[in-house]
Every structure is written in C-alpha cells, then in structure tokens.
N, C-alpha and C. Protein backbone atom coordinates (compact mmCIF):
# COMPACT_ATOMS: atom_id res chain seq x y z
N MET A 1 -59.30 29.12 -32.35
CA MET A 1 -57.93 29.56 -32.49
C MET A 1 -57.91 31.04 -32.15
N ALA A 2 -57.06 31.42 -31.19
CA ALA A 2 -57.03 32.81 -30.76
C ALA A 2 -55.60 33.31 -30.66
N GLU A 3 -55.32 34.40 -31.38
CA GLU A 3 -54.02 35.09 -31.32
C GLU A 3 -52.84 34.14 -31.50
N VAL A 4 -52.94 33.27 -32.48
CA VAL A 4 -51.88 32.29 -32.73
C VAL A 4 -50.71 32.96 -33.43
N ARG A 5 -49.54 32.72 -32.86
CA ARG A 5 -48.29 33.21 -33.42
C ARG A 5 -47.35 32.01 -33.57
N HIS A 6 -46.66 31.98 -34.71
CA HIS A 6 -45.74 30.87 -34.93
C HIS A 6 -44.72 31.27 -35.98
N GLY A 7 -43.51 30.76 -35.80
CA GLY A 7 -42.46 31.04 -36.76
C GLY A 7 -41.45 29.92 -36.80
N TYR A 8 -40.55 30.03 -37.74
CA TYR A 8 -39.47 29.07 -37.89
C TYR A 8 -38.17 29.86 -37.87
N GLY A 9 -37.37 29.62 -36.83
CA GLY A 9 -36.17 30.43 -36.65
C GLY A 9 -36.58 31.86 -36.37
N ARG A 10 -36.04 32.77 -37.13
CA ARG A 10 -36.38 34.19 -36.94
C ARG A 10 -37.48 34.66 -37.89
N ARG A 11 -38.03 33.72 -38.65
CA ARG A 11 -39.05 34.09 -39.65
C ARG A 11 -40.44 33.84 -39.11
N PRO A 12 -41.19 34.92 -38.80
CA PRO A 12 -42.58 34.70 -38.37
C PRO A 12 -43.43 34.23 -39.54
N VAL A 13 -44.30 33.26 -39.27
CA VAL A 13 -45.19 32.73 -40.30
C VAL A 13 -46.63 33.12 -40.01
N LEU A 14 -47.03 32.97 -38.76
CA LEU A 14 -48.37 33.37 -38.33
C LEU A 14 -48.21 34.43 -37.25
N ASP A 15 -48.94 35.53 -37.39
CA ASP A 15 -48.79 36.64 -36.46
C ASP A 15 -50.15 37.10 -35.95
N GLY A 16 -50.60 36.49 -34.87
CA GLY A 16 -51.86 36.90 -34.25
C GLY A 16 -53.09 36.44 -35.00
N VAL A 17 -53.08 35.23 -35.52
CA VAL A 17 -54.21 34.70 -36.28
C VAL A 17 -55.29 34.21 -35.32
N SER A 18 -56.52 34.65 -35.56
CA SER A 18 -57.68 34.18 -34.80
C SER A 18 -58.71 33.66 -35.78
N LEU A 19 -59.33 32.56 -35.42
CA LEU A 19 -60.33 31.93 -36.30
C LEU A 19 -61.32 31.17 -35.45
N ALA A 20 -62.59 31.42 -35.69
CA ALA A 20 -63.66 30.64 -35.05
C ALA A 20 -64.36 29.86 -36.16
N LEU A 21 -64.51 28.57 -35.93
CA LEU A 21 -65.14 27.70 -36.92
C LEU A 21 -66.13 26.81 -36.18
N GLY A 22 -67.39 26.93 -36.52
CA GLY A 22 -68.42 26.16 -35.84
C GLY A 22 -68.94 25.01 -36.67
N ALA A 23 -69.74 24.18 -36.06
CA ALA A 23 -70.38 23.06 -36.75
C ALA A 23 -71.19 23.60 -37.92
N GLY A 24 -71.10 22.93 -39.06
CA GLY A 24 -71.86 23.34 -40.23
C GLY A 24 -71.22 24.46 -41.03
N GLU A 25 -70.00 24.83 -40.69
CA GLU A 25 -69.31 25.90 -41.40
C GLU A 25 -68.12 25.35 -42.17
N ALA A 26 -67.77 26.04 -43.24
CA ALA A 26 -66.56 25.73 -44.00
C ALA A 26 -65.75 27.01 -44.15
N VAL A 27 -64.45 26.89 -43.93
CA VAL A 27 -63.52 28.02 -44.10
C VAL A 27 -62.40 27.57 -45.02
N ALA A 28 -62.11 28.40 -46.02
CA ALA A 28 -61.00 28.14 -46.94
C ALA A 28 -59.91 29.18 -46.71
N VAL A 29 -58.70 28.71 -46.50
CA VAL A 29 -57.55 29.57 -46.33
C VAL A 29 -56.85 29.65 -47.68
N LEU A 30 -56.82 30.84 -48.26
CA LEU A 30 -56.18 31.04 -49.56
C LEU A 30 -54.96 31.93 -49.37
N GLY A 31 -53.98 31.78 -50.23
CA GLY A 31 -52.79 32.61 -50.17
C GLY A 31 -51.68 31.97 -50.97
N PRO A 32 -50.62 32.74 -51.22
CA PRO A 32 -49.52 32.22 -52.02
C PRO A 32 -48.72 31.16 -51.26
N ASN A 33 -47.88 30.45 -51.99
CA ASN A 33 -46.98 29.49 -51.35
C ASN A 33 -46.14 30.22 -50.31
N GLY A 34 -45.94 29.58 -49.17
CA GLY A 34 -45.12 30.16 -48.11
C GLY A 34 -45.84 31.15 -47.22
N ALA A 35 -47.15 31.31 -47.41
CA ALA A 35 -47.91 32.27 -46.61
C ALA A 35 -48.26 31.75 -45.22
N GLY A 36 -48.07 30.45 -44.98
CA GLY A 36 -48.37 29.89 -43.66
C GLY A 36 -49.64 29.06 -43.61
N LYS A 37 -50.23 28.77 -44.76
CA LYS A 37 -51.47 27.99 -44.78
C LYS A 37 -51.29 26.61 -44.16
N SER A 38 -50.27 25.91 -44.59
CA SER A 38 -50.04 24.55 -44.07
C SER A 38 -49.70 24.57 -42.59
N THR A 39 -48.92 25.55 -42.18
CA THR A 39 -48.59 25.69 -40.76
C THR A 39 -49.87 25.90 -39.95
N LEU A 40 -50.74 26.77 -40.43
CA LEU A 40 -52.01 27.02 -39.75
C LEU A 40 -52.81 25.73 -39.60
N LEU A 41 -52.86 24.93 -40.66
CA LEU A 41 -53.63 23.68 -40.59
C LEU A 41 -52.98 22.67 -39.65
N ARG A 42 -51.66 22.57 -39.67
CA ARG A 42 -50.99 21.63 -38.75
C ARG A 42 -51.25 22.03 -37.30
N ILE A 43 -51.28 23.32 -37.03
CA ILE A 43 -51.58 23.79 -35.67
C ILE A 43 -53.03 23.49 -35.33
N ALA A 44 -53.95 23.75 -36.26
CA ALA A 44 -55.37 23.46 -36.01
C ALA A 44 -55.59 21.97 -35.78
N ALA A 45 -54.79 21.14 -36.45
CA ALA A 45 -54.92 19.69 -36.33
C ALA A 45 -54.20 19.13 -35.11
N GLY A 46 -53.59 19.99 -34.32
CA GLY A 46 -52.90 19.54 -33.12
C GLY A 46 -51.60 18.82 -33.40
N ARG A 47 -51.07 18.98 -34.59
CA ARG A 47 -49.81 18.30 -34.96
C ARG A 47 -48.59 19.15 -34.65
N GLU A 48 -48.82 20.43 -34.47
CA GLU A 48 -47.73 21.35 -34.17
C GLU A 48 -48.26 22.33 -33.13
N ARG A 49 -47.44 22.69 -32.17
CA ARG A 49 -47.84 23.63 -31.13
C ARG A 49 -47.44 25.05 -31.55
N PRO A 50 -48.33 26.01 -31.39
CA PRO A 50 -47.97 27.39 -31.73
C PRO A 50 -46.98 27.96 -30.71
N ASP A 51 -46.23 28.96 -31.14
CA ASP A 51 -45.33 29.65 -30.21
C ASP A 51 -46.12 30.42 -29.17
N ALA A 52 -47.28 30.93 -29.57
CA ALA A 52 -48.15 31.68 -28.65
C ALA A 52 -49.58 31.55 -29.16
N GLY A 53 -50.53 31.79 -28.26
CA GLY A 53 -51.94 31.70 -28.62
C GLY A 53 -52.53 30.36 -28.21
N THR A 54 -53.83 30.23 -28.43
CA THR A 54 -54.52 29.01 -28.03
C THR A 54 -55.30 28.43 -29.21
N VAL A 55 -55.38 27.11 -29.22
CA VAL A 55 -56.16 26.39 -30.22
C VAL A 55 -56.97 25.35 -29.47
N THR A 56 -58.29 25.45 -29.58
CA THR A 56 -59.16 24.50 -28.88
C THR A 56 -60.18 23.91 -29.83
N PHE A 57 -60.64 22.73 -29.46
CA PHE A 57 -61.73 22.06 -30.16
C PHE A 57 -62.60 21.43 -29.09
N ARG A 58 -63.86 21.79 -29.09
CA ARG A 58 -64.80 21.31 -28.07
C ARG A 58 -64.26 21.55 -26.66
N ASP A 59 -63.78 22.78 -26.47
CA ASP A 59 -63.31 23.27 -25.16
C ASP A 59 -62.08 22.54 -24.62
N ALA A 60 -61.36 21.82 -25.45
CA ALA A 60 -60.13 21.15 -25.04
C ALA A 60 -59.02 21.56 -26.02
N PRO A 61 -57.78 21.55 -25.56
CA PRO A 61 -56.69 21.90 -26.48
C PRO A 61 -56.64 20.95 -27.68
N ALA A 62 -56.35 21.52 -28.85
CA ALA A 62 -56.18 20.69 -30.05
C ALA A 62 -54.90 19.88 -29.88
N ASP A 63 -55.05 18.56 -29.82
CA ASP A 63 -53.91 17.68 -29.56
C ASP A 63 -54.14 16.35 -30.25
N GLU A 64 -53.38 16.09 -31.30
CA GLU A 64 -53.59 14.85 -32.05
C GLU A 64 -53.29 13.61 -31.23
N ASP A 65 -52.63 13.76 -30.09
CA ASP A 65 -52.36 12.61 -29.23
C ASP A 65 -53.54 12.27 -28.32
N ALA A 66 -54.52 13.16 -28.24
CA ALA A 66 -55.69 12.92 -27.39
C ALA A 66 -56.71 12.07 -28.15
N ALA A 67 -57.13 10.97 -27.55
CA ALA A 67 -58.04 10.03 -28.22
C ALA A 67 -59.34 10.70 -28.64
N ALA A 68 -59.91 11.55 -27.79
CA ALA A 68 -61.18 12.21 -28.13
C ALA A 68 -61.01 13.12 -29.34
N PHE A 69 -59.88 13.81 -29.41
CA PHE A 69 -59.61 14.69 -30.55
C PHE A 69 -59.49 13.87 -31.83
N ARG A 70 -58.70 12.80 -31.78
CA ARG A 70 -58.52 11.94 -32.96
C ARG A 70 -59.83 11.31 -33.42
N ALA A 71 -60.72 11.03 -32.48
CA ALA A 71 -62.00 10.40 -32.84
C ALA A 71 -62.89 11.34 -33.65
N ASP A 72 -62.74 12.65 -33.43
CA ASP A 72 -63.62 13.62 -34.06
C ASP A 72 -63.02 14.37 -35.24
N VAL A 73 -61.71 14.37 -35.34
CA VAL A 73 -61.03 15.21 -36.33
C VAL A 73 -60.34 14.33 -37.38
N ALA A 74 -60.71 14.54 -38.63
CA ALA A 74 -60.08 13.83 -39.75
C ALA A 74 -59.23 14.82 -40.54
N CYS A 75 -58.06 14.39 -40.95
CA CYS A 75 -57.13 15.27 -41.66
C CYS A 75 -56.54 14.58 -42.89
N ALA A 76 -56.29 15.39 -43.90
CA ALA A 76 -55.46 14.99 -45.04
C ALA A 76 -54.55 16.19 -45.28
N LEU A 77 -53.33 16.11 -44.74
CA LEU A 77 -52.45 17.27 -44.70
C LEU A 77 -51.23 17.16 -45.59
N GLY A 78 -51.31 16.39 -46.62
CA GLY A 78 -50.17 16.29 -47.51
C GLY A 78 -50.16 14.95 -48.19
N PRO A 79 -49.02 14.60 -48.76
CA PRO A 79 -48.96 13.30 -49.43
C PRO A 79 -49.42 12.19 -48.50
N GLY A 80 -50.26 11.32 -49.02
CA GLY A 80 -50.86 10.28 -48.20
C GLY A 80 -49.85 9.34 -47.58
N ALA A 81 -50.06 9.04 -46.33
CA ALA A 81 -49.25 8.04 -45.63
C ALA A 81 -50.04 6.74 -45.68
N HIS A 82 -49.99 6.09 -46.82
CA HIS A 82 -50.78 4.88 -47.01
C HIS A 82 -50.01 3.65 -46.57
N TYR A 83 -50.75 2.63 -46.20
CA TYR A 83 -50.15 1.35 -45.83
C TYR A 83 -49.79 0.61 -47.12
N PRO A 84 -48.50 0.42 -47.40
CA PRO A 84 -48.11 -0.13 -48.70
C PRO A 84 -48.53 -1.58 -48.93
N ASP A 85 -48.76 -2.34 -47.86
CA ASP A 85 -49.11 -3.76 -48.02
C ASP A 85 -50.60 -4.01 -47.96
N LEU A 86 -51.39 -2.95 -47.92
CA LEU A 86 -52.85 -3.09 -47.94
C LEU A 86 -53.37 -2.57 -49.26
N THR A 87 -54.39 -3.22 -49.80
CA THR A 87 -55.03 -2.71 -51.01
C THR A 87 -55.81 -1.46 -50.65
N VAL A 88 -56.27 -0.77 -51.67
CA VAL A 88 -57.09 0.42 -51.46
C VAL A 88 -58.29 0.08 -50.57
N ARG A 89 -59.00 -1.00 -50.89
CA ARG A 89 -60.16 -1.40 -50.10
C ARG A 89 -59.76 -1.72 -48.66
N GLU A 90 -58.70 -2.48 -48.49
CA GLU A 90 -58.25 -2.86 -47.14
C GLU A 90 -57.84 -1.63 -46.33
N HIS A 91 -57.22 -0.69 -46.99
CA HIS A 91 -56.81 0.55 -46.33
C HIS A 91 -58.04 1.28 -45.77
N LEU A 92 -59.04 1.45 -46.62
CA LEU A 92 -60.25 2.16 -46.19
C LEU A 92 -61.01 1.37 -45.13
N LEU A 93 -61.04 0.07 -45.26
CA LEU A 93 -61.72 -0.77 -44.27
C LEU A 93 -61.02 -0.66 -42.92
N LEU A 94 -59.70 -0.63 -42.92
CA LEU A 94 -58.96 -0.48 -41.66
C LEU A 94 -59.31 0.84 -40.98
N VAL A 95 -59.37 1.91 -41.74
CA VAL A 95 -59.73 3.22 -41.17
C VAL A 95 -61.13 3.17 -40.58
N ALA A 96 -62.08 2.62 -41.32
CA ALA A 96 -63.47 2.55 -40.84
C ALA A 96 -63.58 1.71 -39.58
N LEU A 97 -62.95 0.54 -39.57
CA LEU A 97 -63.03 -0.34 -38.40
C LEU A 97 -62.33 0.27 -37.20
N ALA A 98 -61.22 0.96 -37.42
CA ALA A 98 -60.50 1.61 -36.31
C ALA A 98 -61.36 2.67 -35.64
N HIS A 99 -62.31 3.21 -36.38
CA HIS A 99 -63.19 4.24 -35.83
C HIS A 99 -64.56 3.68 -35.44
N GLY A 100 -64.67 2.36 -35.42
CA GLY A 100 -65.90 1.73 -34.93
C GLY A 100 -67.12 1.93 -35.80
N VAL A 101 -66.92 2.10 -37.09
CA VAL A 101 -68.05 2.29 -38.01
C VAL A 101 -68.79 0.96 -38.13
N PRO A 102 -70.08 0.91 -37.75
CA PRO A 102 -70.80 -0.37 -37.75
C PRO A 102 -71.05 -0.94 -39.15
N ASP A 103 -71.27 -0.09 -40.12
CA ASP A 103 -71.54 -0.53 -41.49
C ASP A 103 -70.30 -0.28 -42.36
N ALA A 104 -69.16 -0.75 -41.87
CA ALA A 104 -67.87 -0.43 -42.50
C ALA A 104 -67.80 -0.84 -43.97
N GLU A 105 -68.23 -2.06 -44.29
CA GLU A 105 -68.15 -2.53 -45.68
C GLU A 105 -68.96 -1.63 -46.61
N GLU A 106 -70.18 -1.29 -46.19
CA GLU A 106 -71.04 -0.44 -47.02
C GLU A 106 -70.43 0.95 -47.16
N ARG A 107 -69.89 1.47 -46.07
CA ARG A 107 -69.29 2.80 -46.09
C ARG A 107 -68.08 2.82 -47.03
N VAL A 108 -67.29 1.76 -47.00
CA VAL A 108 -66.12 1.67 -47.88
C VAL A 108 -66.56 1.57 -49.33
N ASP A 109 -67.56 0.74 -49.62
CA ASP A 109 -68.05 0.62 -51.00
C ASP A 109 -68.55 1.96 -51.52
N ALA A 110 -69.27 2.70 -50.67
CA ALA A 110 -69.77 4.01 -51.07
C ALA A 110 -68.62 4.97 -51.35
N ALA A 111 -67.61 4.97 -50.49
CA ALA A 111 -66.47 5.86 -50.68
C ALA A 111 -65.68 5.50 -51.93
N LEU A 112 -65.54 4.21 -52.21
CA LEU A 112 -64.85 3.79 -53.43
C LEU A 112 -65.57 4.32 -54.66
N GLY A 113 -66.89 4.21 -54.68
CA GLY A 113 -67.66 4.71 -55.81
C GLY A 113 -67.63 6.23 -55.90
N GLU A 114 -67.81 6.87 -54.77
CA GLU A 114 -67.85 8.33 -54.72
C GLU A 114 -66.53 8.95 -55.16
N HIS A 115 -65.43 8.28 -54.90
CA HIS A 115 -64.11 8.82 -55.22
C HIS A 115 -63.49 8.19 -56.47
N ARG A 116 -64.31 7.50 -57.27
CA ARG A 116 -63.87 6.88 -58.52
C ARG A 116 -62.71 5.91 -58.31
N LEU A 117 -62.78 5.17 -57.20
CA LEU A 117 -61.74 4.20 -56.87
C LEU A 117 -62.20 2.76 -56.98
N ALA A 118 -63.46 2.53 -57.33
CA ALA A 118 -64.00 1.16 -57.36
C ALA A 118 -63.18 0.24 -58.27
N ASP A 119 -62.73 0.75 -59.40
CA ASP A 119 -61.95 -0.07 -60.33
C ASP A 119 -60.51 -0.29 -59.85
N HIS A 120 -60.14 0.38 -58.78
CA HIS A 120 -58.78 0.29 -58.26
C HIS A 120 -58.76 -0.29 -56.84
N ALA A 121 -59.88 -0.84 -56.41
CA ALA A 121 -60.03 -1.28 -55.01
C ALA A 121 -59.03 -2.35 -54.61
N GLU A 122 -58.60 -3.17 -55.54
CA GLU A 122 -57.67 -4.26 -55.20
C GLU A 122 -56.22 -3.92 -55.52
N GLN A 123 -55.96 -2.69 -55.89
CA GLN A 123 -54.59 -2.26 -56.15
C GLN A 123 -53.93 -1.81 -54.85
N PHE A 124 -52.61 -1.79 -54.85
CA PHE A 124 -51.86 -1.26 -53.72
C PHE A 124 -51.61 0.23 -53.96
N PRO A 125 -51.52 1.02 -52.90
CA PRO A 125 -51.37 2.47 -53.06
C PRO A 125 -50.20 2.88 -53.96
N ASP A 126 -49.08 2.16 -53.89
CA ASP A 126 -47.92 2.53 -54.71
C ASP A 126 -48.18 2.39 -56.20
N ALA A 127 -49.20 1.63 -56.58
CA ALA A 127 -49.52 1.45 -58.00
C ALA A 127 -50.45 2.54 -58.53
N LEU A 128 -50.93 3.41 -57.65
CA LEU A 128 -51.88 4.45 -58.05
C LEU A 128 -51.16 5.66 -58.61
N SER A 129 -51.83 6.37 -59.50
CA SER A 129 -51.32 7.65 -59.97
C SER A 129 -51.40 8.65 -58.82
N ALA A 130 -50.77 9.81 -58.99
CA ALA A 130 -50.82 10.84 -57.95
C ALA A 130 -52.26 11.27 -57.67
N GLY A 131 -53.06 11.40 -58.73
CA GLY A 131 -54.46 11.80 -58.54
C GLY A 131 -55.27 10.76 -57.79
N LEU A 132 -55.08 9.49 -58.15
CA LEU A 132 -55.80 8.42 -57.44
C LEU A 132 -55.31 8.29 -56.00
N GLY A 133 -54.03 8.52 -55.77
CA GLY A 133 -53.52 8.51 -54.40
C GLY A 133 -54.16 9.61 -53.57
N GLN A 134 -54.36 10.78 -54.19
CA GLN A 134 -55.03 11.88 -53.49
C GLN A 134 -56.49 11.50 -53.20
N LEU A 135 -57.15 10.87 -54.14
CA LEU A 135 -58.53 10.43 -53.91
C LEU A 135 -58.60 9.40 -52.79
N LEU A 136 -57.59 8.54 -52.68
CA LEU A 136 -57.56 7.58 -51.58
C LEU A 136 -57.44 8.31 -50.24
N SER A 137 -56.58 9.31 -50.17
CA SER A 137 -56.45 10.09 -48.93
C SER A 137 -57.78 10.75 -48.56
N LEU A 138 -58.46 11.30 -49.55
CA LEU A 138 -59.75 11.94 -49.30
C LEU A 138 -60.80 10.91 -48.91
N ALA A 139 -60.80 9.76 -49.56
CA ALA A 139 -61.77 8.71 -49.22
C ALA A 139 -61.58 8.24 -47.79
N ALA A 140 -60.33 8.21 -47.32
CA ALA A 140 -60.06 7.77 -45.95
C ALA A 140 -60.69 8.70 -44.92
N THR A 141 -60.89 9.96 -45.28
CA THR A 141 -61.55 10.89 -44.35
C THR A 141 -63.06 10.73 -44.37
N ARG A 142 -63.58 10.01 -45.37
CA ARG A 142 -65.03 9.88 -45.54
C ARG A 142 -65.59 8.58 -44.99
N VAL A 143 -64.74 7.62 -44.66
CA VAL A 143 -65.25 6.32 -44.18
C VAL A 143 -65.31 6.28 -42.65
N ARG A 144 -65.07 7.38 -42.01
CA ARG A 144 -65.06 7.44 -40.55
C ARG A 144 -65.91 8.62 -40.09
N PRO A 145 -66.35 8.61 -38.84
CA PRO A 145 -67.09 9.76 -38.34
C PRO A 145 -66.17 10.98 -38.31
N VAL A 146 -66.74 12.15 -38.54
CA VAL A 146 -65.93 13.37 -38.52
C VAL A 146 -66.78 14.55 -38.06
N ALA A 147 -66.26 15.27 -37.09
CA ALA A 147 -66.89 16.52 -36.66
C ALA A 147 -66.14 17.71 -37.24
N LEU A 148 -64.84 17.52 -37.47
CA LEU A 148 -63.99 18.55 -38.07
C LEU A 148 -63.10 17.89 -39.11
N LEU A 149 -63.15 18.40 -40.34
CA LEU A 149 -62.33 17.91 -41.43
C LEU A 149 -61.32 18.99 -41.80
N ILE A 150 -60.04 18.63 -41.80
CA ILE A 150 -58.97 19.57 -42.13
C ILE A 150 -58.22 19.03 -43.34
N LEU A 151 -58.18 19.82 -44.41
CA LEU A 151 -57.58 19.39 -45.68
C LEU A 151 -56.58 20.42 -46.18
N ASP A 152 -55.39 19.98 -46.52
CA ASP A 152 -54.38 20.87 -47.07
C ASP A 152 -54.26 20.63 -48.57
N GLU A 153 -54.67 21.62 -49.33
CA GLU A 153 -54.66 21.56 -50.79
C GLU A 153 -55.25 20.26 -51.32
N PRO A 154 -56.50 19.97 -50.97
CA PRO A 154 -57.10 18.70 -51.38
C PRO A 154 -57.28 18.58 -52.89
N GLU A 155 -57.19 19.69 -53.60
CA GLU A 155 -57.35 19.66 -55.05
C GLU A 155 -56.09 19.19 -55.77
N ALA A 156 -54.99 19.05 -55.05
CA ALA A 156 -53.72 18.67 -55.68
C ALA A 156 -53.87 17.37 -56.47
N HIS A 157 -53.41 17.39 -57.70
CA HIS A 157 -53.39 16.23 -58.61
C HIS A 157 -54.78 15.80 -59.10
N LEU A 158 -55.83 16.52 -58.73
CA LEU A 158 -57.17 16.11 -59.15
C LEU A 158 -57.54 16.75 -60.48
N ASP A 159 -58.26 16.00 -61.30
CA ASP A 159 -58.75 16.55 -62.56
C ASP A 159 -59.97 17.43 -62.29
N ALA A 160 -60.45 18.10 -63.33
CA ALA A 160 -61.55 19.06 -63.17
C ALA A 160 -62.80 18.40 -62.60
N GLU A 161 -63.14 17.22 -63.09
CA GLU A 161 -64.34 16.52 -62.61
C GLU A 161 -64.21 16.18 -61.13
N ALA A 162 -63.05 15.72 -60.71
CA ALA A 162 -62.84 15.37 -59.30
C ALA A 162 -62.89 16.61 -58.41
N ARG A 163 -62.42 17.75 -58.92
CA ARG A 163 -62.47 19.00 -58.14
C ARG A 163 -63.91 19.44 -57.93
N VAL A 164 -64.71 19.33 -58.97
CA VAL A 164 -66.13 19.69 -58.83
C VAL A 164 -66.81 18.79 -57.81
N ALA A 165 -66.55 17.49 -57.90
CA ALA A 165 -67.14 16.54 -56.96
C ALA A 165 -66.66 16.81 -55.54
N LEU A 166 -65.39 17.17 -55.38
CA LEU A 166 -64.85 17.47 -54.06
C LEU A 166 -65.56 18.67 -53.45
N GLY A 167 -65.75 19.71 -54.23
CA GLY A 167 -66.46 20.88 -53.72
C GLY A 167 -67.86 20.54 -53.25
N ALA A 168 -68.57 19.73 -54.02
CA ALA A 168 -69.92 19.32 -53.64
C ALA A 168 -69.90 18.49 -52.36
N ARG A 169 -68.92 17.58 -52.24
CA ARG A 169 -68.82 16.76 -51.02
C ARG A 169 -68.55 17.61 -49.79
N LEU A 170 -67.67 18.59 -49.92
CA LEU A 170 -67.35 19.46 -48.78
C LEU A 170 -68.56 20.29 -48.38
N ARG A 171 -69.29 20.80 -49.37
CA ARG A 171 -70.51 21.56 -49.07
C ARG A 171 -71.52 20.66 -48.36
N GLY A 172 -71.68 19.43 -48.84
CA GLY A 172 -72.61 18.49 -48.22
C GLY A 172 -72.20 18.11 -46.81
N LEU A 173 -70.91 17.96 -46.58
CA LEU A 173 -70.42 17.62 -45.25
C LEU A 173 -70.74 18.74 -44.27
N ALA A 174 -70.49 19.98 -44.67
CA ALA A 174 -70.82 21.11 -43.80
C ALA A 174 -72.33 21.21 -43.58
N ALA A 175 -73.10 20.99 -44.63
CA ALA A 175 -74.56 21.03 -44.49
C ALA A 175 -75.05 19.97 -43.52
N GLY A 176 -74.31 18.87 -43.41
CA GLY A 176 -74.65 17.80 -42.47
C GLY A 176 -74.20 18.07 -41.05
N GLY A 177 -73.54 19.20 -40.81
CA GLY A 177 -73.18 19.58 -39.45
C GLY A 177 -71.71 19.53 -39.10
N ALA A 178 -70.86 19.07 -40.02
CA ALA A 178 -69.42 19.03 -39.74
C ALA A 178 -68.81 20.40 -40.01
N ALA A 179 -67.68 20.66 -39.40
CA ALA A 179 -66.89 21.84 -39.70
C ALA A 179 -65.80 21.43 -40.69
N VAL A 180 -65.51 22.31 -41.65
CA VAL A 180 -64.51 22.02 -42.68
C VAL A 180 -63.52 23.17 -42.73
N LEU A 181 -62.23 22.84 -42.63
CA LEU A 181 -61.16 23.83 -42.75
C LEU A 181 -60.22 23.33 -43.83
N LEU A 182 -60.02 24.13 -44.88
CA LEU A 182 -59.14 23.71 -45.95
C LEU A 182 -58.24 24.84 -46.40
N ALA A 183 -57.06 24.49 -46.85
CA ALA A 183 -56.16 25.42 -47.53
C ALA A 183 -56.21 25.06 -49.00
N THR A 184 -56.29 26.07 -49.84
CA THR A 184 -56.41 25.80 -51.27
C THR A 184 -55.84 26.95 -52.09
N HIS A 185 -55.41 26.64 -53.29
CA HIS A 185 -55.03 27.65 -54.28
C HIS A 185 -56.16 27.84 -55.29
N ASP A 186 -57.28 27.18 -55.09
CA ASP A 186 -58.36 27.15 -56.07
C ASP A 186 -59.59 27.88 -55.52
N PRO A 187 -59.76 29.18 -55.87
CA PRO A 187 -60.93 29.91 -55.38
C PRO A 187 -62.25 29.27 -55.79
N ALA A 188 -62.27 28.61 -56.96
CA ALA A 188 -63.50 27.95 -57.40
C ALA A 188 -63.87 26.80 -56.47
N LEU A 189 -62.88 26.08 -55.96
CA LEU A 189 -63.16 25.00 -55.01
C LEU A 189 -63.74 25.58 -53.73
N ALA A 190 -63.17 26.67 -53.25
CA ALA A 190 -63.69 27.32 -52.04
C ALA A 190 -65.15 27.72 -52.24
N GLU A 191 -65.45 28.25 -53.41
CA GLU A 191 -66.82 28.67 -53.71
C GLU A 191 -67.76 27.47 -53.79
N ARG A 192 -67.35 26.42 -54.48
CA ARG A 192 -68.19 25.23 -54.58
C ARG A 192 -68.43 24.59 -53.21
N ALA A 193 -67.45 24.71 -52.33
CA ALA A 193 -67.59 24.15 -50.98
C ALA A 193 -68.45 25.03 -50.09
N GLY A 194 -68.80 26.22 -50.56
CA GLY A 194 -69.58 27.14 -49.75
C GLY A 194 -68.78 27.70 -48.59
N ALA A 195 -67.47 27.81 -48.78
CA ALA A 195 -66.58 28.22 -47.69
C ALA A 195 -66.39 29.73 -47.66
N ARG A 196 -66.36 30.26 -46.45
CA ARG A 196 -65.91 31.65 -46.32
C ARG A 196 -64.40 31.65 -46.40
N ARG A 197 -63.84 32.76 -46.86
CA ARG A 197 -62.40 32.81 -47.12
C ARG A 197 -61.67 33.54 -46.01
N LEU A 198 -60.50 33.01 -45.73
CA LEU A 198 -59.62 33.63 -44.73
C LEU A 198 -58.34 34.03 -45.43
C-alpha cells in the first residue's frame, strides 16, 4: 500500500497512508472510532478502491473480484455474512471445499474445537450468540488456505479466554508464514499476536 488517500464526500479519512506487510508479519491498526481503520482494511482487501495511491498483493492490484486474490486472502471485516440455511459445520465445510482443501472434514473438526464451536456444530448461525457468531466468522478464515488474513475488530463480542486464544492463533499464523493485518481497539490482542502497531 503506497500513498493511499481516501475520503467520503469532503471528509478525508486516509491521507497518504503507506504500509508494507510481508509474509510472516502481523500489523495491528489501532485508533479511535472513525479514524479510518475499517476503510483501510476494506481497501487492503480490495473491496473498496482508494481515491489515490496503490494497493498491491503479490505484484498485482488488490481486487476481491480476482480469483487469484480471493484464493490467497481471507477476510472477516464485520458482522458475519453467514448462510442461514446451513449449520455451523456445513458453513465451514462449504468454505473449505470451495477452496479445495483436501482434508476438509478434519480441518473443519479442528476449527470447531479450536474456536469452541464443537457443541454448536449442528446449530444454524441465527441461533448463535454474538460471540459465537464472531467465532464462526473467525473459524471460516481458518478452514481454508491463507497467505494474507485481514480482520476488522476480531475481538468484538469475544470473552477474555477467546481473546487470548485469538492472539495466540494470529501469532501462530504469522509464524507459519502468513501475513496478518488487523484493526483492533485491544492493545493486549495486538501484543499477543506479536503485531507491530500502525
């Protein structure tokens, strides 16, 4: 991301933001509400085009419509867009199979356990609490291959134990070679994730 500028109407939100994020790195964007964190993540995820500047991933423009970009980049950028007629397990299995994961069932079982969703695997997303819904969104990013993970306030609705586990998972993901970009209001989460702060 180089010299990114973006605004809404006459209100500038991002003014010349540059960020380099490599494999095995984690970056946490901290700041008050309205500071532009979510806008920055939507632009990084190729969901919104900046007014000026460039955003690239693997030497190609960040574009969520590009198949190669979607194959490598996993995002959880807000309230989960879950399939209401699929159970938690079916939802995760669909994500894994769509990404060609060969051991999809095992990967889903591991994600269910890791995210404390095993007891809720046969429930529909609408029956979940806000915290469990957030864990489902996070689990969906873990059942597929990922080179870049982008998360907007992933700690939302999570209890203290889940936040600690999330930090450890993000640190482990980066240690395994993925890049992690997150916006958070929780400095402790950024620290547990081993993220440098922006």
